[in-house]
mmCIF file of C-alpha atoms in Angstrom:
data_model
loop_
_atom_site.group_PDB
_atom_site.id
_atom_site.type_symbol
_atom_site.label_atom_id
_atom_site.label_comp_id
_atom_site.label_asym_id
_atom_site.label_seq_id
_atom_site.Cartn_x
_atom_site.Cartn_y
_atom_site.Cartn_z
ATOM 1 C CA MET T 66 76.165 101.347 71.447
ATOM 2 C CA PRO T 67 75.272 105.032 71.753
ATOM 3 C CA LEU T 68 73.854 105.302 68.231
ATOM 4 C CA PRO T 69 72.289 103.066 65.573
ATOM 5 C CA SER T 70 74.792 100.604 64.122
ATOM 6 C CA ARG T 71 77.161 101.633 61.336
ATOM 7 C CA LEU T 72 76.272 98.534 59.406
ATOM 8 C CA SER T 73 73.933 98.420 56.455
ATOM 9 C CA LEU T 74 70.237 99.009 56.996
ATOM 10 C CA ARG T 75 69.579 95.308 56.578
ATOM 11 C CA CYS T 76 72.139 94.462 59.249
ATOM 12 C CA LEU T 77 70.802 97.233 61.440
ATOM 13 C CA VAL T 78 67.267 95.891 61.341
ATOM 14 C CA SER T 79 68.510 92.394 62.154
ATOM 15 C CA GLY T 80 70.671 93.677 64.974
ATOM 16 C CA LEU T 81 67.967 95.808 66.506
ATOM 17 C CA LEU T 82 65.739 92.773 66.932
ATOM 18 C CA PHE T 83 68.034 91.721 69.742
ATOM 19 C CA ILE T 84 67.339 93.825 72.811
ATOM 20 C CA GLY T 85 69.863 93.200 75.541
ATOM 21 C CA SER T 86 70.682 94.815 78.839
ATOM 22 C CA TRP T 87 73.913 95.190 80.731
ATOM 23 C CA GLN T 88 74.269 92.240 83.052
ATOM 24 C CA GLY T 89 73.593 93.114 86.664
ATOM 25 C CA ALA T 90 72.328 96.598 85.844
ATOM 26 C CA THR T 91 68.927 96.434 87.551
ATOM 27 C CA VAL T 92 68.370 99.158 90.111
ATOM 28 C CA VAL T 93 65.908 98.167 92.854
ATOM 29 C CA GLN T 94 64.283 101.158 94.490
ATOM 30 C CA ALA T 95 60.918 102.274 95.815
ATOM 31 C CA ALA T 96 58.544 103.932 93.379
ATOM 32 C CA PRO T 97 59.994 107.365 92.548
ATOM 33 C CA GLY T 98 58.211 110.593 93.375
ATOM 34 C CA PRO T 99 57.683 113.551 91.044
ATOM 35 C CA LEU T 100 60.535 115.810 89.974
ATOM 36 C CA ALA T 101 60.763 118.501 92.634
ATOM 37 C CA ALA T 102 60.470 122.240 92.117
ATOM 38 C CA LEU T 103 63.787 123.554 93.465
ATOM 39 C CA GLY T 104 63.879 127.210 92.463
ATOM 40 C CA ALA T 105 66.924 126.496 90.276
ATOM 41 C CA GLY T 106 68.738 129.305 88.512
ATOM 42 C CA SER T 107 68.854 130.279 84.854
ATOM 43 C CA ASP T 108 72.557 129.529 84.185
ATOM 44 C CA VAL T 109 71.792 126.167 82.566
ATOM 45 C CA SER T 110 74.053 123.849 80.581
ATOM 46 C CA VAL T 111 73.155 120.839 78.471
ATOM 47 C CA VAL T 112 75.659 118.055 77.845
ATOM 48 C CA GLY T 113 75.367 114.726 76.090
ATOM 49 C CA ILE T 114 77.137 111.859 74.414
ATOM 50 C CA SER T 115 76.411 110.462 70.956
ATOM 51 C CA SER T 116 72.621 110.473 70.482
ATOM 52 C CA GLY T 117 72.512 112.597 73.635
ATOM 53 C CA GLY T 118 75.145 114.845 72.070
ATOM 54 C CA TYR T 119 73.011 115.306 68.968
ATOM 55 C CA MET T 120 70.055 116.130 71.230
ATOM 56 C CA ALA T 121 72.145 118.575 73.293
ATOM 57 C CA THR T 122 72.885 120.653 70.200
ATOM 58 C CA GLN T 123 69.239 120.419 69.115
ATOM 59 C CA LEU T 124 68.138 121.826 72.477
ATOM 60 C CA ALA T 125 70.662 124.657 72.324
ATOM 61 C CA VAL T 126 69.657 125.666 68.804
ATOM 62 C CA ALA T 127 65.945 125.425 69.582
ATOM 63 C CA PHE T 128 66.143 127.368 72.874
ATOM 64 C CA PRO T 129 69.447 129.276 73.031
ATOM 65 C CA GLU T 130 67.894 131.806 75.405
ATOM 66 C CA ARG T 131 67.429 129.032 77.984
ATOM 67 C CA PHE T 132 71.035 127.775 77.987
ATOM 68 C CA SER T 133 74.415 129.313 78.689
ATOM 69 C CA ALA T 134 76.644 126.380 77.745
ATOM 70 C CA VAL T 135 76.739 123.131 75.746
ATOM 71 C CA GLY T 136 78.967 120.056 75.982
ATOM 72 C CA VAL T 137 78.969 117.369 73.287
ATOM 73 C CA LEU T 138 80.903 114.103 73.177
ATOM 74 C CA ALA T 139 81.120 111.861 70.114
ATOM 75 C CA ALA T 140 78.456 113.415 67.885
ATOM 76 C CA GLY T 141 78.175 115.199 64.557
ATOM 77 C CA PRO T 142 76.574 118.423 63.328
ATOM 78 C CA TRP T 143 73.118 119.762 64.139
ATOM 79 C CA GLU T 144 70.278 118.313 62.011
ATOM 80 C CA CYS T 145 72.736 116.010 60.256
ATOM 81 C CA ALA T 146 70.055 113.357 59.602
ATOM 82 C CA GLU T 147 67.460 115.863 58.320
ATOM 83 C CA GLY T 148 64.672 113.579 59.519
ATOM 84 C CA SER T 149 65.960 110.450 57.767
ATOM 85 C CA LEU T 150 67.211 107.267 59.450
ATOM 86 C CA SER T 151 69.026 106.198 56.293
ATOM 87 C CA ARG T 152 70.858 109.534 56.189
ATOM 88 C CA ALA T 153 71.629 109.214 59.901
ATOM 89 C CA LEU T 154 73.351 105.894 59.201
ATOM 90 C CA SER T 155 75.162 106.820 55.994
ATOM 91 C CA SER T 156 76.225 110.410 56.693
ATOM 92 C CA CYS T 157 76.027 111.023 60.443
ATOM 93 C CA MET T 158 77.855 107.991 61.857
ATOM 94 C CA THR T 159 79.997 107.076 58.916
ATOM 95 C CA THR T 160 80.434 109.303 55.878
ATOM 96 C CA SER T 161 80.084 106.490 53.352
ATOM 97 C CA GLY T 162 77.080 108.308 51.905
ATOM 98 C CA GLY T 163 78.961 111.589 51.754
ATOM 99 C CA GLU T 164 79.640 114.230 54.364
ATOM 100 C CA PRO T 165 76.728 116.405 55.464
ATOM 101 C CA SER T 166 76.757 119.864 53.916
ATOM 102 C CA LEU T 167 77.080 122.599 56.529
ATOM 103 C CA ASP T 168 75.730 125.152 54.052
ATOM 104 C CA ARG T 169 72.629 123.027 53.508
ATOM 105 C CA LEU T 170 72.139 122.580 57.255
ATOM 106 C CA GLU T 171 72.601 126.304 57.869
ATOM 107 C CA ASN T 172 69.930 127.087 55.279
ATOM 108 C CA ARG T 173 67.633 124.728 57.179
ATOM 109 C CA ARG T 174 68.395 126.481 60.474
ATOM 110 C CA ARG T 175 67.649 129.878 58.898
ATOM 111 C CA ARG T 176 64.298 128.636 57.610
ATOM 112 C CA TYR T 177 63.457 127.357 61.068
ATOM 113 C CA GLU T 178 64.526 130.645 62.648
ATOM 114 C CA ALA T 179 62.413 132.660 60.215
ATOM 115 C CA ALA T 180 59.418 130.500 61.164
ATOM 116 C CA GLY T 181 60.090 130.889 64.899
ATOM 117 C CA GLN T 182 60.877 127.181 65.239
ATOM 118 C CA VAL T 183 64.373 127.697 66.675
ATOM 119 C CA GLY T 184 65.956 130.563 68.558
ATOM 120 C CA PRO T 185 67.760 133.553 67.046
ATOM 121 C CA ARG T 186 71.329 133.221 65.773
ATOM 122 C CA GLU T 187 72.358 136.257 67.831
ATOM 123 C CA THR T 188 71.406 134.512 71.069
ATOM 124 C CA LEU T 189 73.026 131.245 69.976
ATOM 125 C CA SER T 190 76.285 133.133 69.376
ATOM 126 C CA GLN T 191 76.704 133.849 73.107
ATOM 127 C CA LEU T 192 76.981 130.256 74.383
ATOM 128 C CA ARG T 193 80.121 128.509 75.618
ATOM 129 C CA VAL T 194 80.716 125.148 73.927
ATOM 130 C CA PHE T 195 82.928 122.154 74.748
ATOM 131 C CA LEU T 196 83.327 119.426 72.092
ATOM 132 C CA TRP T 197 85.134 116.090 72.554
ATOM 133 C CA HIS T 198 85.774 113.151 70.238
ATOM 134 C CA GLY T 199 87.937 110.015 70.426
ATOM 135 C CA GLU T 200 90.413 109.576 67.580
ATOM 136 C CA ASP T 201 89.599 105.854 67.320
ATOM 137 C CA ASP T 202 85.808 106.250 67.410
ATOM 138 C CA ASP T 203 84.364 103.617 65.048
ATOM 139 C CA VAL T 204 80.705 104.456 65.768
ATOM 140 C CA VAL T 205 80.675 108.165 64.927
ATOM 141 C CA GLU T 206 83.622 109.045 62.721
ATOM 142 C CA PRO T 207 85.845 111.781 64.185
ATOM 143 C CA GLU T 208 85.453 113.783 60.966
ATOM 144 C CA LEU T 209 81.824 114.326 61.937
ATOM 145 C CA GLY T 210 83.018 115.848 65.186
ATOM 146 C CA ASP T 211 85.184 118.191 63.101
ATOM 147 C CA LEU T 212 82.103 119.241 61.162
ATOM 148 C CA LEU T 213 80.243 119.919 64.413
ATOM 149 C CA ALA T 214 83.147 122.110 65.525
ATOM 150 C CA ALA T 215 83.100 123.976 62.214
ATOM 151 C CA GLN T 216 79.354 124.493 62.579
ATOM 152 C CA TRP T 217 79.718 125.985 66.051
ATOM 153 C CA LYS T 218 82.579 128.207 64.853
ATOM 154 C CA ARG T 219 80.138 129.697 62.355
ATOM 155 C CA TRP T 220 77.611 130.422 65.080
ATOM 156 C CA LEU T 221 79.711 131.673 68.004
ATOM 157 C CA ALA T 222 80.717 135.293 68.434
ATOM 158 C CA ASN T 223 84.297 134.599 69.603
ATOM 159 C CA ALA T 224 86.775 131.747 69.225
ATOM 160 C CA ASP T 225 87.451 131.631 72.975
ATOM 161 C CA GLN T 226 83.866 130.454 73.578
ATOM 162 C CA LEU T 227 84.731 127.088 71.986
ATOM 163 C CA ARG T 228 87.038 124.305 73.137
ATOM 164 C CA VAL T 229 87.583 121.260 70.914
ATOM 165 C CA VAL T 230 89.322 118.134 72.252
ATOM 166 C CA ARG T 231 90.402 115.131 70.164
ATOM 167 C CA ARG T 232 91.750 112.351 72.400
ATOM 168 C CA GLU T 233 94.230 109.910 70.884
ATOM 169 C CA ASP T 234 93.810 106.141 71.247
ATOM 170 C CA THR T 235 90.228 106.488 72.425
ATOM 171 C CA GLY T 236 87.082 104.877 71.081
ATOM 172 C CA HIS T 237 83.394 105.736 71.280
ATOM 173 C CA GLY T 238 82.236 106.602 74.770
ATOM 174 C CA TRP T 239 82.603 108.833 77.833
ATOM 175 C CA PRO T 240 86.018 108.658 79.560
ATOM 176 C CA VAL T 241 86.026 108.456 83.346
ATOM 177 C CA SER T 242 88.632 108.894 86.054
ATOM 178 C CA LEU T 243 89.958 105.755 87.764
ATOM 179 C CA ASP T 244 90.214 107.190 91.276
ATOM 180 C CA ASP T 245 88.835 105.774 94.523
ATOM 181 C CA GLU T 246 85.296 106.607 93.400
ATOM 182 C CA ALA T 247 85.630 104.833 90.045
ATOM 183 C CA PRO T 248 82.959 102.319 89.064
ATOM 184 C CA PRO T 249 83.805 98.604 89.252
ATOM 185 C CA PRO T 250 85.880 97.351 86.299
ATOM 186 C CA ARG T 251 83.017 95.245 84.921
ATOM 187 C CA THR T 252 81.083 98.486 84.450
ATOM 188 C CA LEU T 253 83.681 100.055 82.144
ATOM 189 C CA GLY T 254 84.395 99.814 78.441
ATOM 190 C CA ASP T 255 87.866 99.589 76.942
ATOM 191 C CA CYS T 256 89.351 103.052 76.455
ATOM 192 C CA GLN T 257 90.593 102.482 72.908
ATOM 193 C CA GLN T 258 87.924 100.137 71.621
ATOM 194 C CA GLY T 259 84.849 101.613 73.321
ATOM 195 C CA GLY T 260 81.880 99.382 74.013
ATOM 196 C CA GLY T 261 80.523 97.891 77.204
ATOM 197 C CA SER T 262 78.690 100.579 79.150
ATOM 198 C CA TYR T 263 80.444 103.245 77.030
ATOM 199 C CA LEU T 264 81.931 104.595 80.238
ATOM 200 C CA LEU T 265 85.565 104.227 79.210
ATOM 201 C CA ALA T 266 88.447 103.185 81.482
ATOM 202 C CA CYS T 267 90.732 105.997 80.285
ATOM 203 C CA ASP T 268 91.567 107.540 83.690
ATOM 204 C CA ASP T 269 90.472 110.877 82.238
ATOM 205 C CA ASP T 270 87.983 113.170 83.973
ATOM 206 C CA VAL T 271 86.292 114.546 80.860
ATOM 207 C CA ALA T 272 83.287 115.652 82.920
ATOM 208 C CA GLY T 273 85.429 117.854 85.143
ATOM 209 C CA ALA T 274 87.369 119.307 82.216
ATOM 210 C CA MET T 275 84.137 120.088 80.394
ATOM 211 C CA LEU T 276 82.368 121.750 83.308
ATOM 212 C CA ARG T 277 85.442 123.781 84.281
ATOM 213 C CA PHE T 278 85.448 125.244 80.781
ATOM 214 C CA LEU T 279 81.698 125.790 80.640
ATOM 215 C CA TYR T 280 81.678 127.491 84.077
ATOM 216 C CA PRO T 281 85.092 129.204 84.369
ATOM 217 C CA ASP T 282 84.078 131.524 87.215
ATOM 218 C CA ARG T 283 82.187 129.077 89.405
ATOM 219 C CA GLU T 284 83.276 129.046 93.054
ATOM 220 C CA LYS T 285 84.106 125.751 94.709
ATOM 221 C CA ASN T 286 82.640 124.358 97.928
ATOM 222 C CA ASP T 287 85.167 121.963 99.437
ATOM 223 C CA GLU T 288 82.558 120.307 101.647
ATOM 224 C CA GLY T 289 80.298 119.384 98.745
ATOM 225 C CA ARG T 290 78.004 116.388 99.086
ATOM 226 C CA GLY T 291 74.761 115.377 97.453
ATOM 227 C CA GLN T 292 72.343 112.589 96.649
ATOM 228 C CA LEU T 293 71.396 110.773 93.461
ATOM 229 C CA SER T 294 67.755 109.702 93.341
ATOM 230 C CA THR T 295 65.115 108.725 90.823
ATOM 231 C CA PHE T 296 62.063 110.710 89.779
ATOM 232 C CA ASP T 297 58.837 109.830 88.010
ATOM 233 C CA GLN T 298 58.906 110.917 84.360
ATOM 234 C CA SER T 299 55.183 110.290 83.782
ATOM 235 C CA ASP T 300 54.431 114.007 84.157
ATOM 236 C CA PHE T 301 56.496 114.514 80.995
ATOM 237 C CA ALA T 302 55.464 111.374 79.116
ATOM 238 C CA VAL T 303 56.063 111.471 75.367
ATOM 239 C CA THR T 304 57.175 108.908 72.828
ATOM 240 C CA GLY T 305 60.486 107.373 73.825
ATOM 241 C CA LEU T 306 60.768 108.492 77.449
ATOM 242 C CA ALA T 307 61.200 105.894 80.182
ATOM 243 C CA ASP T 308 59.083 105.712 83.336
ATOM 244 C CA ARG T 309 61.717 107.344 85.498
ATOM 245 C CA GLY T 310 64.869 109.440 85.373
ATOM 246 C CA PHE T 311 67.670 110.393 87.773
ATOM 247 C CA VAL T 312 68.502 113.678 89.448
ATOM 248 C CA TYR T 313 71.565 114.592 91.505
ATOM 249 C CA ILE T 314 70.912 117.282 94.128
ATOM 250 C CA PRO T 315 73.813 118.733 96.162
ATOM 251 C CA GLU T 316 73.233 119.584 99.794
ATOM 252 C CA GLY T 317 71.627 123.000 100.142
ATOM 253 C CA CYS T 318 70.075 123.068 96.669
ATOM 254 C CA GLU T 319 66.641 122.306 98.119
ATOM 255 C CA GLU T 320 66.709 125.924 99.327
ATOM 256 C CA GLY T 321 66.843 127.256 95.747
ATOM 257 C CA GLY T 322 69.333 129.167 93.629
ATOM 258 C CA CYS T 323 71.463 126.272 92.346
ATOM 259 C CA GLN T 324 72.180 126.017 88.637
ATOM 260 C CA VAL T 325 71.365 122.994 86.457
ATOM 261 C CA THR T 326 73.169 120.712 84.034
ATOM 262 C CA LEU T 327 70.948 118.586 81.813
ATOM 263 C CA ALA T 328 72.910 115.378 81.056
ATOM 264 C CA LEU T 329 71.803 113.153 78.166
ATOM 265 C CA HIS T 330 72.987 109.561 77.843
ATOM 266 C CA GLY T 331 73.738 107.825 74.555
ATOM 267 C CA CYS T 332 72.026 104.793 73.068
ATOM 268 C CA GLN T 333 72.474 101.651 75.180
ATOM 269 C CA MET T 334 73.481 103.912 78.079
ATOM 270 C CA SER T 335 70.047 104.346 79.665
ATOM 271 C CA GLU T 336 68.881 102.646 82.861
ATOM 272 C CA ASP T 337 67.360 99.872 80.734
ATOM 273 C CA ALA T 338 70.848 99.031 79.477
ATOM 274 C CA ILE T 339 73.359 99.892 82.224
ATOM 275 C CA GLY T 340 71.332 100.742 85.316
ATOM 276 C CA ASP T 341 72.461 103.928 87.041
ATOM 277 C CA ALA T 342 76.079 103.658 85.815
ATOM 278 C CA PHE T 343 76.036 106.818 83.696
ATOM 279 C CA ALA T 344 74.133 108.857 86.269
ATOM 280 C CA ARG T 345 76.372 107.643 89.102
ATOM 281 C CA HIS T 346 79.818 107.352 87.500
ATOM 282 C CA SER T 347 80.073 109.913 84.662
ATOM 283 C CA GLY T 348 82.027 112.285 86.917
ATOM 284 C CA LEU T 349 79.435 115.041 86.564
ATOM 285 C CA ASN T 350 78.193 114.565 90.133
ATOM 286 C CA ASP T 351 81.685 114.954 91.590
ATOM 287 C CA TRP T 352 82.031 118.417 90.078
ATOM 288 C CA ALA T 353 78.404 119.252 90.826
ATOM 289 C CA ALA T 354 78.748 118.459 94.529
ATOM 290 C CA LEU T 355 81.626 120.910 94.846
ATOM 291 C CA HIS T 356 79.942 123.670 92.828
ATOM 292 C CA GLN T 357 76.275 123.517 93.892
ATOM 293 C CA GLN T 358 75.068 122.230 90.510
ATOM 294 C CA ILE T 359 71.950 120.099 90.072
ATOM 295 C CA VAL T 360 72.392 117.397 87.431
ATOM 296 C CA LEU T 361 69.292 116.061 85.697
ATOM 297 C CA TYR T 362 69.579 112.682 83.930
ATOM 298 C CA PRO T 363 66.390 112.087 81.891
ATOM 299 C CA GLN T 364 66.018 108.559 80.545
ATOM 300 C CA VAL T 365 64.887 107.075 77.245
ATOM 301 C CA GLU T 366 63.361 103.593 77.184
ATOM 302 C CA ASN T 367 64.115 100.615 74.967
ATOM 303 C CA SER T 368 61.188 99.752 72.709
ATOM 304 C CA MET T 369 60.442 98.055 69.396
ATOM 305 C CA MET T 370 60.506 101.495 67.803
ATOM 306 C CA ASN T 371 63.732 102.456 69.559
ATOM 307 C CA PRO T 372 65.413 99.247 70.785
ATOM 308 C CA GLN T 373 68.733 100.869 71.609
ATOM 309 C CA GLY T 374 67.231 103.595 73.774
ATOM 310 C CA CYS T 375 68.394 106.586 71.706
ATOM 311 C CA TRP T 376 67.381 110.219 71.985
ATOM 312 C CA ASP T 377 65.453 111.390 68.946
ATOM 313 C CA TRP T 378 67.892 113.015 66.533
ATOM 314 C CA TRP T 379 66.303 111.732 63.321
ATOM 315 C CA GLY T 380 62.543 112.005 63.981
ATOM 316 C CA TYR T 381 61.356 108.626 65.298
ATOM 317 C CA ALA T 382 59.307 110.180 68.126
ATOM 318 C CA GLU T 383 57.384 112.615 65.955
ATOM 319 C CA PRO T 384 53.832 111.990 64.637
ATOM 320 C CA SER T 385 53.797 110.125 61.329
ATOM 321 C CA SER T 386 51.455 112.797 59.965
ATOM 322 C CA GLN T 387 54.322 115.302 59.811
ATOM 323 C CA LEU T 388 55.673 115.755 56.290
ATOM 324 C CA ALA T 389 59.041 116.690 57.807
ATOM 325 C CA PRO T 390 59.849 115.614 61.387
ATOM 326 C CA MET T 391 60.024 118.553 63.798
ATOM 327 C CA HIS T 392 62.238 116.732 66.306
ATOM 328 C CA SER T 393 64.972 119.416 66.319
ATOM 329 C CA THR T 394 62.646 122.408 66.735
ATOM 330 C CA ARG T 395 60.781 124.034 69.612
ATOM 331 C CA GLU T 396 57.861 121.767 68.678
ATOM 332 C CA GLY T 397 59.827 118.510 68.953
ATOM 333 C CA VAL T 398 58.025 116.227 71.397
ATOM 334 C CA GLN T 399 61.145 115.149 73.283
ATOM 335 C CA ILE T 400 62.549 118.683 73.269
ATOM 336 C CA LYS T 401 59.319 120.011 74.801
ATOM 337 C CA ALA T 402 59.409 117.274 77.464
ATOM 338 C CA LEU T 403 63.007 118.079 78.406
ATOM 339 C CA MET T 404 62.250 121.787 78.605
ATOM 340 C CA ALA T 405 59.253 121.005 80.841
ATOM 341 C CA MET T 406 61.581 119.097 83.202
ATOM 342 C CA LEU T 407 63.897 122.091 83.334
ATOM 343 C CA GLU T 408 60.966 124.408 84.028
ATOM 344 C CA ARG T 409 59.906 122.141 86.896
ATOM 345 C CA LEU T 410 63.350 122.390 88.502
ATOM 346 C CA GLN T 411 63.291 126.172 88.102
ATOM 347 C CA ALA T 412 59.816 126.567 89.589
ATOM 348 C CA THR T 413 59.473 128.039 93.059
ATOM 349 C CA PRO T 414 59.127 125.318 95.713
ATOM 350 C CA GLU T 415 55.769 125.135 97.447
ATOM 351 C CA GLN T 416 55.883 126.479 100.964
ATOM 352 C CA ASP T 417 54.646 124.258 103.795
#
């Protein structure tokens, strides 16, 4: 599932000892090359689901000057866990331990801003933000999505920069369209119950709806095509990252100038768990092909420390010497790795 279990800590520990993978998910491919420098543009969005949604907001708050738009599915407010796994389980998936205090979290953000550890509120206020949550989500309670929306309303300059969607009869996951390009049924989770690959058979193109809102003025190229390939993540190796990630490059983007969407999977949605299903079937590539948008799909690995392959939204990847984990700041190890990937894509290609 795209986050640690909602069960008690004791049940969580027992459950995490079982490390499974989605049957038939292995992707066989030649050793990947390095992530290419493509001269990408600066109009960058970051989107993510569940643990990837928590990380998407962390990236935007840490580096608002580097992003123009944010999309979050099925996640709660920024810094909800405050560096604590127990708080992540009791207040950021369920609210059995009490709802997180937005005032407390805002005080934390202000302290970070004063120390130069996150970007300025004024810059953050200019982003466009799309938030989505399923009404029947039993992994991250929908009320936590409401708190995330309230948090962004505090930060944004105008109400029209924010769109909030609550979908009825939908569980935890990422809805996909059931058109001719839909993934095979065995790949999909039940729309209402969630589960499986967490790509949900809802016949709903949430990726397209999100990107249309985040990029309202983007021109369409009706002949759009592109290619999904793997890249070697060893240049960006930090705790938690897998050996390789995926990148979707539309035709013509090798020449430079294309914009980038950074797309972050949830727990149990990485290649270790479901192969390339999220990178291939989320719907992001369909929109990207028609709008000259590179989509970067970094990957987290399953490990004893992180058996469900989650992005670090509670501090597991940070050095144990830190008194307070810096995972949500400019110094967060995974945040720095993701920003380095973005910088690589934006670098000028070497001339032959």
